Amino acid sequence: GQVSINEERVSKAISSPISSIVARDSTNVEEDDALSLTKTKKQNWKGVSATLALRAPKWFHRRYTTMLYNVLDNTPEDWAVQVFINPKWWSSEVLKLHRGIHVLLKHERIVITELPEEYLHYKPKQILVQPWFWKQMVADHIFLFSGNGVMCSHSIAPISLFDGIDFCGSPARGYGEGGDGGTHSIRSRGAMLDAIDFAKPG
């Protein structure tokens, strides 16, 4: 499939009056600015698309704005997009470089959740086995995504096709089937918590 991000929508968002307020001079972002943007927009979400913004080199996190718009454009309106952040890194490295992120933080479907201090030195795969991570999700039906892939706008398999499925991972590279869902995957919160509990030693 082809990736089709709604460029007109992005352009309107950046040029709209709200952007002049939210996307202010991003070179002077204070640390408290990021902390004040962690308010959850409380709704009964049918599903949630979630990603980790733990830490990354500049060449990678420069894709964050496009990455979030891609998911917003290709998931249902009743799905939230939840970003788990490293607060200090987010404010010092990400917000000051991305005017588009400032606009997105006002989007009604965007939810920002801070990671606890003790998880900030973990790798993503280590965070995925923490019950806390799954309990913070704003919905039971979860689509995990990262900057290492995109959603296709003209896919013949909409995300709603996977309703009720506990796990479906992206294909393993070079094999075309199976896979561990390393970049994009569908998951059930209950199934993940059950799997973590089952895997406990003893």
Coordinates of C-alpha atoms in Angstrom, one line a residue:
G1 CA 0.0 0.0 0.0
Q2 CA 1.0 3.6 -0.3
V3 CA 1.4 5.9 2.6
S4 CA -0.9 8.9 2.2
I5 CA -0.7 11.6 4.9
N6 CA -3.3 14.3 4.5
E7 CA -0.9 17.1 3.6
E8 CA -3.7 19.6 3.2
R9 CA -4.9 18.9 6.8
V10 CA -1.3 19.3 8.1
S11 CA -0.9 22.6 6.3
K12 CA -4.2 23.9 7.7
A13 CA -3.3 22.9 11.2
I14 CA 0.1 24.6 11.1
S15 CA -1.4 27.8 9.6
S16 CA -4.4 27.9 11.8
P17 CA -4.8 30.5 14.6
I18 CA -4.3 27.9 17.3
S19 CA -0.9 27.2 16.0
S20 CA 0.2 30.7 16.6
I21 CA -0.6 30.1 20.3
V22 CA 0.6 26.5 20.7
A23 CA 3.5 26.4 18.3
R24 CA 5.3 29.4 19.9
D25 CA 9.1 29.9 19.9
S26 CA 10.1 26.3 20.5
T27 CA 13.7 27.2 21.3
N28 CA 12.6 28.4 24.8
V29 CA 10.5 25.4 25.9
E30 CA 10.7 25.0 29.7
E31 CA 10.7 21.6 31.3
D32 CA 7.4 22.4 33.0
D33 CA 5.8 22.9 29.6
A34 CA 6.1 19.2 28.9
L35 CA 4.7 18.3 32.3
S36 CA 1.7 20.5 31.9
L37 CA 0.8 18.7 28.7
T38 CA 0.2 15.3 30.3
K39 CA -3.5 15.8 31.0
T40 CA -5.6 12.9 29.9
K41 CA -8.5 13.8 27.6
K42 CA -11.1 11.5 29.3
Q43 CA -13.3 9.7 26.9
N44 CA -14.6 6.2 26.3
W45 CA -12.2 5.2 23.6
K46 CA -12.9 2.1 21.6
G47 CA -9.2 1.5 21.0
V48 CA -5.8 3.2 21.5
S49 CA -2.7 3.5 19.2
A50 CA 0.3 3.7 21.5
T51 CA 4.0 4.4 21.1
L52 CA 7.0 5.0 23.3
A53 CA 9.1 8.2 23.1
L54 CA 11.8 7.1 25.5
R55 CA 14.9 8.6 23.9
A56 CA 16.2 8.7 20.3
P57 CA 18.8 10.5 18.2
K58 CA 17.7 13.6 16.4
W59 CA 17.6 12.0 13.0
F60 CA 15.0 9.6 14.4
H61 CA 12.7 11.8 16.5
R62 CA 12.5 14.3 13.6
R63 CA 9.9 11.9 12.2
Y64 CA 7.6 12.1 15.2
T65 CA 5.2 14.7 13.8
T66 CA 4.7 12.8 10.5
M67 CA 4.5 9.5 12.5
L68 CA 1.7 10.8 14.7
Y69 CA -0.3 12.3 11.8
N70 CA 0.1 9.0 9.9
V71 CA -1.6 7.1 12.8
L72 CA -4.3 9.8 13.3
D73 CA -5.2 9.7 9.7
N74 CA -5.4 5.9 9.5
T75 CA -7.2 5.0 12.7
P76 CA -10.9 5.5 13.6
E77 CA -12.0 8.7 15.2
D78 CA -13.0 6.8 18.4
W79 CA -9.4 5.6 18.9
A80 CA -7.0 7.6 21.0
V81 CA -3.3 8.0 20.2
Q82 CA -1.3 7.6 23.4
V83 CA 2.4 8.6 23.6
F84 CA 4.4 7.4 26.6
I85 CA 7.2 9.9 27.2
N86 CA 10.5 10.4 29.0
P87 CA 9.5 13.8 30.4
K88 CA 12.9 15.5 30.7
W89 CA 14.1 14.3 27.3
W90 CA 10.7 15.2 25.7
S91 CA 10.9 18.8 26.9
S92 CA 14.7 19.3 26.3
E93 CA 15.1 17.5 23.0
V94 CA 11.8 17.0 21.3
L95 CA 9.5 19.9 22.0
K96 CA 12.2 22.5 21.1
L97 CA 12.6 21.1 17.6
H98 CA 9.1 20.3 16.6
R99 CA 6.5 23.0 16.1
G100 CA 4.2 20.4 14.7
I101 CA 4.3 18.5 18.0
H102 CA 3.0 21.6 19.8
V103 CA 0.0 21.6 17.5
L104 CA -0.6 17.9 17.9
L105 CA -0.6 18.2 21.7
K106 CA -3.9 20.1 21.4
H107 CA -5.5 17.4 19.3
E108 CA -8.5 15.8 21.1
R109 CA -7.3 12.3 20.4
I110 CA -3.7 12.7 21.6
V111 CA -3.0 11.5 25.1
I112 CA 0.4 12.0 26.8
T113 CA 1.5 9.7 29.6
E114 CA 4.8 10.2 31.5
L115 CA 6.9 7.2 32.2
P116 CA 8.0 6.7 35.9
E117 CA 11.6 7.6 36.7
E118 CA 12.6 3.9 37.3
Y119 CA 11.7 3.0 33.7
L120 CA 13.7 5.8 32.0
H121 CA 16.8 3.6 31.7
Y122 CA 14.9 0.6 30.3
K123 CA 14.8 -0.5 26.7
P124 CA 11.4 -0.5 25.0
K125 CA 11.1 -4.3 25.2
Q126 CA 11.7 -4.1 29.0
I127 CA 8.9 -1.6 29.4
L128 CA 6.5 -3.8 27.5
V129 CA 6.8 -6.5 30.2
Q130 CA 5.8 -4.1 33.0
P131 CA 2.2 -4.4 34.1
W132 CA 2.1 -0.6 34.8
F133 CA 2.5 0.1 31.1
W134 CA -0.6 -1.9 30.0
K135 CA -2.7 -0.6 32.9
Q136 CA -2.1 3.0 31.8
M137 CA -3.6 2.3 28.4
V138 CA -6.8 4.4 27.8
A139 CA -8.5 1.4 26.1
D140 CA -8.4 -2.4 26.1
H141 CA -7.9 -2.8 22.3
I142 CA -4.3 -1.6 21.5
F143 CA -2.3 -0.9 18.4
L144 CA 1.4 -0.5 19.2
F145 CA 3.4 1.4 16.6
S146 CA 6.8 3.0 16.2
G147 CA 8.8 5.1 13.8
N148 CA 10.1 2.0 12.0
G149 CA 7.0 1.6 9.9
V150 CA 3.9 3.3 8.6
M151 CA 0.2 2.6 8.1
C152 CA -1.1 2.3 4.6
S153 CA -4.0 4.5 3.8
H154 CA -5.4 2.2 1.1
S155 CA -5.0 -1.1 3.0
I156 CA -7.5 -3.8 2.3
A157 CA -7.4 -4.7 6.0
P158 CA -8.7 -1.9 8.2
I159 CA -7.7 -1.9 11.9
S160 CA -11.4 -2.8 12.8
L161 CA -10.8 -6.2 11.2
F162 CA -8.7 -7.1 14.2
D163 CA -11.4 -6.4 16.8
G164 CA -11.4 -9.1 19.5
I165 CA -7.9 -10.5 18.6
D166 CA -5.5 -10.7 21.5
F167 CA -2.3 -10.5 19.5
C168 CA -1.3 -10.1 15.9
G169 CA 2.3 -9.1 15.1
S170 CA 3.9 -7.8 12.0
P171 CA 5.6 -10.4 9.8
A172 CA 9.2 -11.5 10.6
R173 CA 11.6 -9.9 8.1
G174 CA 12.5 -12.2 5.3
Y175 CA 9.9 -14.8 6.1
G176 CA 6.5 -13.2 5.2
E177 CA 4.6 -14.7 8.0
G178 CA 4.5 -14.9 11.8
G179 CA 6.5 -12.3 13.6
D180 CA 6.8 -10.9 17.1
G181 CA 5.2 -7.5 16.5
G182 CA 8.5 -5.7 17.0
T183 CA 7.4 -2.5 15.2
H184 CA 3.6 -2.7 14.7
S185 CA 1.2 -5.0 16.5
I186 CA -2.4 -5.5 17.7
R187 CA -2.7 -6.4 21.4
S188 CA -5.3 -6.9 24.1
R189 CA -4.6 -5.3 27.4
G190 CA -6.0 -8.3 29.3
A191 CA -4.0 -10.8 27.3
M192 CA -0.8 -8.9 27.9
L193 CA -1.4 -8.7 31.6
D194 CA -2.2 -12.4 31.7
A195 CA 0.9 -13.3 29.8
I196 CA 3.1 -11.2 32.1
D197 CA 1.5 -12.8 35.1
F198 CA 1.9 -16.3 33.6
A199 CA 5.6 -15.7 32.9
K200 CA 6.4 -14.7 36.5
P201 CA 9.0 -17.0 38.0
G202 CA 7.6 -19.5 40.6

